[in-house]
Amino acid sequence: MPAQLIDGKAIAAAIRERLTQDVAEFRQKTHITPKLAAILVGDDPASQVYVRNKENACAKVGIDSDVFRLPATTTQAELLALVARLNEDSTVHGILVQLPLPDQIHETTVLDAVSAAKDVDCFHPENVGRMAQGRPRFLPCTPHGVQVLLRESGTRLDGAHVVVLGRSEIVGKPVAMMLVQKGETANATVTICHSRTKNLPELTRTADVLIAAIGKPEFVTADMVKPGAVVIDVGINRVGDKLVGDVAFGPVSEVASAITPVPGGVGPMTIAMLLENTLTAARLRSSAR
């Protein structure tokens, strides 16, 4: 039987509908409009699309947004000066630095410069540390989106074996940290696999839940998946004129019990979680005044 489709588009739409009401209530109560500042350096086509989508999503739920489009020749000092200005701007609640950055800019230095209270991507070491301790200020957008997809699809994680393919700071490490915590949609036993992992197919075949986030098109094949496993495909890769994930969707769908599509799976959830974090940042700022 083909796998159940985990429809990230529909789940994200329901979250945005709730957020629209939550933002309206917050604005009415506090007379504050949550605001996201996005910084785009250079003219990477994919980054331009991502930022435009985030801008549109903000407008739909009642969150203000400013996009700062900087040339590819921008220096690190110039970018840090903009981040410092936005840190001090009381009308800005969330700051997003769109990755990747040009080679002349040290990514970690810039991400560390964003105020932890405005770090709605959850890249700041303070926020990562809080997440690791199970007392997060924000949850990172894509991993949180994965967690919500698992919850909404009815996937039971308590005691389940989750295998994460990938150890990036954006997805692999944080999603593993989140799913191993005590709490709802967590309590899993987590294995992280990466480019140096030996006997990879043997490990992936032990997974009750397999999360693929390695950036290699259709890397996960049907023989790497345990029958009945839930498969979450975080990857998005352009092959010719098509977008494909890190999972060979068709063949794996015949083995898995549930699977996310690409596009329309994790992607919409990332933006929905960004909106949620921006509202959270505004609430924290409001309560601290």
mmCIF file of C-alpha atoms in Angstrom:
data_model
loop_
_atom_site.group_PDB
_atom_site.id
_atom_site.type_symbol
_atom_site.label_atom_id
_atom_site.label_comp_id
_atom_site.label_asym_id
_atom_site.label_seq_id
_atom_site.Cartn_x
_atom_site.Cartn_y
_atom_site.Cartn_z
ATOM 1 C CA MET A 1 0.000 0.000 0.000
ATOM 2 C CA PRO A 2 1.436 3.431 -0.920
ATOM 3 C CA ALA A 3 2.507 5.607 1.980
ATOM 4 C CA GLN A 4 0.253 8.229 3.559
ATOM 5 C CA LEU A 5 1.216 11.668 2.266
ATOM 6 C CA ILE A 6 2.140 14.111 5.042
ATOM 7 C CA ASP A 7 0.832 17.341 3.550
ATOM 8 C CA GLY A 8 3.025 20.162 4.850
ATOM 9 C CA LYS A 9 1.191 22.679 2.720
ATOM 10 C CA ALA A 10 -2.147 21.976 4.409
ATOM 11 C CA ILE A 11 -0.673 21.805 7.917
ATOM 12 C CA ALA A 12 1.214 25.093 7.383
ATOM 13 C CA ALA A 13 -1.963 26.747 6.094
ATOM 14 C CA ALA A 14 -3.784 25.772 9.303
ATOM 15 C CA ILE A 15 -0.927 27.194 11.395
ATOM 16 C CA ARG A 16 -0.979 30.460 9.434
ATOM 17 C CA GLU A 17 -4.724 30.729 9.952
ATOM 18 C CA ARG A 18 -4.234 30.405 13.714
ATOM 19 C CA LEU A 19 -1.343 32.850 13.643
ATOM 20 C CA THR A 20 -3.443 35.434 11.813
ATOM 21 C CA GLN A 21 -5.877 35.418 14.731
ATOM 22 C CA ASP A 22 -3.089 35.369 17.330
ATOM 23 C CA VAL A 23 -1.304 38.316 15.706
ATOM 24 C CA ALA A 24 -4.544 40.315 15.487
ATOM 25 C CA GLU A 25 -5.252 39.703 19.188
ATOM 26 C CA PHE A 26 -1.685 40.654 20.129
ATOM 27 C CA ARG A 27 -1.857 43.864 18.104
ATOM 28 C CA GLN A 28 -5.197 44.806 19.628
ATOM 29 C CA LYS A 29 -4.006 44.124 23.177
ATOM 30 C CA THR A 30 -0.551 45.767 22.979
ATOM 31 C CA HIS A 31 -0.825 48.200 20.035
ATOM 32 C CA ILE A 32 2.414 46.586 18.799
ATOM 33 C CA THR A 33 2.805 45.054 15.349
ATOM 34 C CA PRO A 34 5.329 42.189 15.232
ATOM 35 C CA LYS A 35 8.059 42.954 12.718
ATOM 36 C CA LEU A 36 10.634 40.817 10.920
ATOM 37 C CA ALA A 37 13.754 42.277 9.313
ATOM 38 C CA ALA A 38 15.291 40.074 6.622
ATOM 39 C CA ILE A 39 18.764 40.682 5.199
ATOM 40 C CA LEU A 40 19.635 39.393 1.745
ATOM 41 C CA VAL A 41 23.217 39.804 0.545
ATOM 42 C CA GLY A 42 23.872 39.177 -3.151
ATOM 43 C CA ASP A 43 21.646 37.951 -5.939
ATOM 44 C CA ASP A 44 21.380 34.193 -5.390
ATOM 45 C CA PRO A 45 18.118 33.263 -7.183
ATOM 46 C CA ALA A 46 16.989 30.687 -4.608
ATOM 47 C CA SER A 47 17.647 33.091 -1.734
ATOM 48 C CA GLN A 48 15.633 35.795 -3.496
ATOM 49 C CA VAL A 49 12.682 33.402 -3.808
ATOM 50 C CA TYR A 50 12.943 32.358 -0.155
ATOM 51 C CA VAL A 51 13.011 35.940 1.088
ATOM 52 C CA ARG A 52 10.098 36.947 -1.138
ATOM 53 C CA ASN A 53 8.060 33.995 0.163
ATOM 54 C CA LYS A 54 8.805 34.995 3.750
ATOM 55 C CA GLU A 55 7.836 38.593 3.013
ATOM 56 C CA ASN A 56 4.518 37.501 1.499
ATOM 57 C CA ALA A 57 3.807 35.109 4.382
ATOM 58 C CA CYS A 58 4.369 37.907 6.929
ATOM 59 C CA ALA A 59 1.899 40.168 5.137
ATOM 60 C CA LYS A 60 -0.781 37.463 5.096
ATOM 61 C CA VAL A 61 -0.769 36.980 8.876
ATOM 62 C CA GLY A 62 -0.433 40.663 9.811
ATOM 63 C CA ILE A 63 3.298 40.765 10.603
ATOM 64 C CA ASP A 64 5.285 43.725 9.256
ATOM 65 C CA SER A 65 8.501 42.991 7.381
ATOM 66 C CA ASP A 66 11.452 44.925 6.021
ATOM 67 C CA VAL A 67 13.845 43.388 3.526
ATOM 68 C CA PHE A 68 17.362 44.804 3.279
ATOM 69 C CA ARG A 69 18.802 43.823 -0.102
ATOM 70 C CA LEU A 70 22.560 44.357 -0.165
ATOM 71 C CA PRO A 71 24.995 43.901 -3.062
ATOM 72 C CA ALA A 72 27.247 40.852 -3.244
ATOM 73 C CA THR A 73 30.226 43.167 -2.655
ATOM 74 C CA THR A 74 29.000 44.107 0.823
ATOM 75 C CA THR A 75 31.786 43.842 3.396
ATOM 76 C CA GLN A 76 31.508 42.022 6.693
ATOM 77 C CA ALA A 77 31.874 45.333 8.545
ATOM 78 C CA GLU A 78 28.971 46.842 6.575
ATOM 79 C CA LEU A 79 26.755 43.834 7.295
ATOM 80 C CA LEU A 80 27.646 43.839 10.992
ATOM 81 C CA ALA A 81 26.809 47.548 11.165
ATOM 82 C CA LEU A 82 23.336 46.846 9.748
ATOM 83 C CA VAL A 83 22.787 43.980 12.201
ATOM 84 C CA ALA A 84 23.819 46.267 15.085
ATOM 85 C CA ARG A 85 21.353 48.912 13.918
ATOM 86 C CA LEU A 86 18.521 46.388 13.739
ATOM 87 C CA ASN A 87 19.433 45.019 17.167
ATOM 88 C CA GLU A 88 18.868 48.517 18.570
ATOM 89 C CA ASP A 89 15.639 49.171 16.644
ATOM 90 C CA SER A 90 12.787 48.655 19.106
ATOM 91 C CA THR A 91 10.243 48.242 16.295
ATOM 92 C CA VAL A 92 12.082 45.151 14.968
ATOM 93 C CA HIS A 93 11.342 41.908 16.842
ATOM 94 C CA GLY A 94 12.982 39.322 14.621
ATOM 95 C CA ILE A 95 16.121 39.423 12.455
ATOM 96 C CA LEU A 96 16.777 36.897 9.712
ATOM 97 C CA VAL A 97 20.057 36.761 7.796
ATOM 98 C CA GLN A 98 19.415 34.781 4.620
ATOM 99 C CA LEU A 99 22.057 32.140 3.964
ATOM 100 C CA PRO A 100 24.357 31.519 2.183
ATOM 101 C CA LEU A 101 26.465 34.659 2.488
ATOM 102 C CA PRO A 102 29.210 35.701 0.027
ATOM 103 C CA ASP A 103 32.691 34.278 0.595
ATOM 104 C CA GLN A 104 34.140 37.482 2.049
ATOM 105 C CA ILE A 105 31.721 37.324 4.995
ATOM 106 C CA HIS A 106 32.249 34.964 7.939
ATOM 107 C CA GLU A 107 28.845 33.408 8.475
ATOM 108 C CA THR A 108 29.230 32.487 12.148
ATOM 109 C CA THR A 109 30.465 35.961 13.099
ATOM 110 C CA VAL A 110 27.376 37.547 11.554
ATOM 111 C CA LEU A 111 24.901 35.066 13.042
ATOM 112 C CA ASP A 112 26.475 35.475 16.481
ATOM 113 C CA ALA A 113 26.058 39.252 16.169
ATOM 114 C CA VAL A 114 22.256 39.007 15.950
ATOM 115 C CA SER A 115 20.658 39.724 19.325
ATOM 116 C CA ALA A 116 19.641 36.437 20.965
ATOM 117 C CA ALA A 117 16.232 37.993 21.710
ATOM 118 C CA LYS A 118 15.706 38.680 17.979
ATOM 119 C CA ASP A 119 17.308 35.487 16.639
ATOM 120 C CA VAL A 120 14.151 33.965 15.165
ATOM 121 C CA ASP A 121 16.198 31.404 13.195
ATOM 122 C CA CYS A 122 17.668 30.088 16.492
ATOM 123 C CA PHE A 123 21.299 30.181 15.353
ATOM 124 C CA HIS A 124 22.719 32.230 18.233
ATOM 125 C CA PRO A 125 24.788 30.068 20.629
ATOM 126 C CA GLU A 126 22.693 31.241 23.585
ATOM 127 C CA ASN A 127 19.513 30.011 21.892
ATOM 128 C CA VAL A 128 21.142 26.759 20.787
ATOM 129 C CA GLY A 129 22.308 26.173 24.362
ATOM 130 C CA ARG A 130 18.849 26.865 25.774
ATOM 131 C CA MET A 131 17.359 24.435 23.257
ATOM 132 C CA ALA A 132 19.895 21.746 24.194
ATOM 133 C CA GLN A 133 18.903 22.157 27.849
ATOM 134 C CA GLY A 134 15.224 21.802 27.013
ATOM 135 C CA ARG A 135 14.264 25.404 27.874
ATOM 136 C CA PRO A 136 14.143 27.113 24.483
ATOM 137 C CA ARG A 137 13.412 30.757 23.785
ATOM 138 C CA PHE A 138 12.809 29.852 20.144
ATOM 139 C CA LEU A 139 12.899 26.554 18.264
ATOM 140 C CA PRO A 140 14.783 26.456 14.945
ATOM 141 C CA CYS A 141 12.344 26.801 12.083
ATOM 142 C CA THR A 142 12.962 23.728 9.932
ATOM 143 C CA PRO A 143 13.500 21.251 12.803
ATOM 144 C CA HIS A 144 10.409 22.602 14.557
ATOM 145 C CA GLY A 145 8.494 22.220 11.304
ATOM 146 C CA VAL A 146 9.605 18.580 11.141
ATOM 147 C CA GLN A 147 8.486 18.026 14.721
ATOM 148 C CA VAL A 148 5.047 19.522 14.028
ATOM 149 C CA LEU A 149 4.658 17.396 10.883
ATOM 150 C CA LEU A 150 5.389 14.272 12.936
ATOM 151 C CA ARG A 151 2.867 15.324 15.579
ATOM 152 C CA GLU A 152 0.146 16.228 13.095
ATOM 153 C CA SER A 153 0.614 12.972 11.168
ATOM 154 C CA GLY A 154 0.078 10.996 14.379
ATOM 155 C CA THR A 155 3.603 9.587 14.461
ATOM 156 C CA ARG A 156 4.402 8.260 17.919
ATOM 157 C CA LEU A 157 7.971 9.119 18.891
ATOM 158 C CA ASP A 158 8.021 7.918 22.498
ATOM 159 C CA GLY A 159 10.733 5.238 22.481
ATOM 160 C CA ALA A 160 10.938 5.212 18.672
ATOM 161 C CA HIS A 161 14.265 5.005 16.860
ATOM 162 C CA VAL A 162 14.845 8.125 14.761
ATOM 163 C CA VAL A 163 17.716 8.174 12.277
ATOM 164 C CA VAL A 164 18.803 11.623 11.077
ATOM 165 C CA LEU A 165 20.810 11.795 7.866
ATOM 166 C CA GLY A 166 22.908 14.947 8.134
ATOM 167 C CA ARG A 167 24.680 16.877 10.885
ATOM 168 C CA SER A 168 24.238 20.493 9.806
ATOM 169 C CA GLU A 169 23.732 23.286 12.307
ATOM 170 C CA ILE A 170 20.500 24.190 10.504
ATOM 171 C CA VAL A 171 18.705 20.826 10.542
ATOM 172 C CA GLY A 172 20.605 17.684 11.529
ATOM 173 C CA LYS A 173 22.014 18.589 14.935
ATOM 174 C CA PRO A 174 19.060 20.643 16.207
ATOM 175 C CA VAL A 175 16.371 18.183 15.125
ATOM 176 C CA ALA A 176 18.273 15.396 16.891
ATOM 177 C CA MET A 177 18.526 17.517 20.060
ATOM 178 C CA MET A 178 14.827 18.338 19.955
ATOM 179 C CA LEU A 179 13.577 14.780 19.424
ATOM 180 C CA VAL A 180 15.715 13.342 22.230
ATOM 181 C CA GLN A 181 14.261 15.769 24.806
ATOM 182 C CA LYS A 182 11.610 14.842 27.349
ATOM 183 C CA GLY A 183 8.175 15.972 26.215
ATOM 184 C CA GLU A 184 5.497 15.760 23.572
ATOM 185 C CA THR A 185 6.647 14.679 20.094
ATOM 186 C CA ALA A 186 10.010 13.716 21.574
ATOM 187 C CA ASN A 187 11.413 11.015 23.889
ATOM 188 C CA ALA A 188 12.964 9.296 20.878
ATOM 189 C CA THR A 189 16.185 7.331 20.621
ATOM 190 C CA VAL A 190 18.171 9.268 18.020
ATOM 191 C CA THR A 191 21.048 8.241 15.754
ATOM 192 C CA ILE A 192 22.822 10.863 13.623
ATOM 193 C CA CYS A 193 24.440 9.642 10.410
ATOM 194 C CA HIS A 194 26.786 11.609 8.155
ATOM 195 C CA SER A 195 29.413 11.306 5.426
ATOM 196 C CA ARG A 196 31.768 9.283 7.632
ATOM 197 C CA THR A 197 29.135 6.833 8.882
ATOM 198 C CA LYS A 198 29.924 3.200 8.100
ATOM 199 C CA ASN A 199 27.282 0.680 6.991
ATOM 200 C CA LEU A 200 24.788 3.485 6.398
ATOM 201 C CA PRO A 201 21.972 1.393 4.816
ATOM 202 C CA GLU A 202 22.084 -1.013 7.766
ATOM 203 C CA LEU A 203 21.541 1.877 10.148
ATOM 204 C CA THR A 204 18.787 3.578 8.150
ATOM 205 C CA ARG A 205 16.902 0.278 7.926
ATOM 206 C CA THR A 206 16.600 0.271 11.724
ATOM 207 C CA ALA A 207 14.747 3.602 11.759
ATOM 208 C CA ASP A 208 11.109 3.899 12.759
ATOM 209 C CA VAL A 209 11.425 7.508 11.570
ATOM 210 C CA LEU A 210 13.989 8.508 8.947
ATOM 211 C CA ILE A 211 14.799 12.214 8.503
ATOM 212 C CA ALA A 212 16.848 13.009 5.392
ATOM 213 C CA ALA A 213 18.704 16.335 5.371
ATOM 214 C CA ILE A 214 21.937 15.890 3.422
ATOM 215 C CA GLY A 215 21.371 17.861 0.206
ATOM 216 C CA LYS A 216 21.920 14.956 -2.180
ATOM 217 C CA PRO A 217 19.109 14.396 -4.690
ATOM 218 C CA GLU A 218 17.212 11.137 -4.237
ATOM 219 C CA PHE A 219 20.000 9.680 -2.112
ATOM 220 C CA VAL A 220 17.651 7.598 0.054
ATOM 221 C CA THR A 221 16.442 4.587 -1.898
ATOM 222 C CA ALA A 222 13.788 2.016 -1.038
ATOM 223 C CA ASP A 223 16.309 -0.571 0.131
ATOM 224 C CA MET A 224 17.518 1.869 2.812
ATOM 225 C CA VAL A 225 14.082 2.132 4.460
ATOM 226 C CA LYS A 226 12.456 -0.226 6.937
ATOM 227 C CA PRO A 227 8.966 -1.287 5.819
ATOM 228 C CA GLY A 228 6.418 0.875 7.611
ATOM 229 C CA ALA A 229 8.865 3.641 8.549
ATOM 230 C CA VAL A 230 7.888 7.314 8.495
ATOM 231 C CA VAL A 231 10.129 9.288 6.135
ATOM 232 C CA ILE A 232 10.647 13.057 6.421
ATOM 233 C CA ASP A 233 12.451 14.565 3.422
ATOM 234 C CA VAL A 234 14.039 17.911 4.285
ATOM 235 C CA GLY A 235 16.106 18.144 1.101
ATOM 236 C CA ILE A 236 15.257 20.355 -1.840
ATOM 237 C CA ASN A 237 17.435 19.973 -4.934
ATOM 238 C CA ARG A 238 17.043 21.219 -8.476
ATOM 239 C CA VAL A 239 17.614 18.493 -11.050
ATOM 240 C CA GLY A 240 17.046 19.827 -14.557
ATOM 241 C CA ASP A 241 13.715 21.609 -14.437
ATOM 242 C CA LYS A 242 12.440 19.627 -11.422
ATOM 243 C CA LEU A 243 12.678 20.023 -7.666
ATOM 244 C CA VAL A 244 13.416 16.770 -5.867
ATOM 245 C CA GLY A 245 14.203 15.844 -2.301
ATOM 246 C CA ASP A 246 16.918 13.742 -0.713
ATOM 247 C CA VAL A 247 14.562 10.750 -0.967
ATOM 248 C CA ALA A 248 13.607 8.792 -4.084
ATOM 249 C CA PHE A 249 9.938 9.578 -3.507
ATOM 250 C CA GLY A 250 8.226 7.037 -5.780
ATOM 251 C CA PRO A 251 10.051 3.847 -4.730
ATOM 252 C CA VAL A 252 10.279 4.833 -1.048
ATOM 253 C CA SER A 253 6.523 5.566 -1.001
ATOM 254 C CA GLU A 254 5.953 1.876 -1.686
ATOM 255 C CA VAL A 255 7.876 0.911 1.469
ATOM 256 C CA ALA A 256 7.178 3.677 4.011
ATOM 257 C CA SER A 257 3.947 4.088 5.966
ATOM 258 C CA ALA A 258 4.056 7.903 5.639
ATOM 259 C CA ILE A 259 6.231 10.348 3.719
ATOM 260 C CA THR A 260 6.588 14.067 3.017
ATOM 261 C CA PRO A 261 6.621 15.271 -0.606
ATOM 262 C CA VAL A 262 9.071 17.729 -2.176
ATOM 263 C CA PRO A 263 7.917 20.380 -2.711
ATOM 264 C CA GLY A 264 4.970 20.773 -0.346
ATOM 265 C CA GLY A 265 6.322 18.954 2.693
ATOM 266 C CA VAL A 266 8.821 20.524 5.071
ATOM 267 C CA GLY A 267 9.325 23.770 3.117
ATOM 268 C CA PRO A 268 5.998 25.461 3.954
ATOM 269 C CA MET A 269 6.445 24.480 7.593
ATOM 270 C CA THR A 270 9.777 26.320 7.843
ATOM 271 C CA ILE A 271 8.114 29.611 6.946
ATOM 272 C CA ALA A 272 5.167 28.968 9.282
ATOM 273 C CA MET A 273 7.558 28.380 12.195
ATOM 274 C CA LEU A 274 9.452 31.578 11.326
ATOM 275 C CA LEU A 275 6.203 33.535 11.641
ATOM 276 C CA GLU A 276 5.483 31.854 14.962
ATOM 277 C CA ASN A 277 8.952 32.745 16.266
ATOM 278 C CA THR A 278 8.509 36.365 15.206
ATOM 279 C CA LEU A 279 5.269 36.603 17.179
ATOM 280 C CA THR A 280 6.974 34.933 20.147
ATOM 281 C CA ALA A 281 9.808 37.490 19.966
ATOM 282 C CA ALA A 282 7.283 40.344 19.963
ATOM 283 C CA ARG A 283 5.490 38.836 22.958
ATOM 284 C CA LEU A 284 8.751 38.476 24.885
ATOM 285 C CA ARG A 285 9.694 42.067 24.073
ATOM 286 C CA SER A 286 6.254 43.301 25.133
ATOM 287 C CA SER A 287 6.354 41.463 28.466
ATOM 288 C CA ALA A 288 9.878 42.763 29.175
ATOM 289 C CA ARG A 289 8.910 46.436 28.786
#
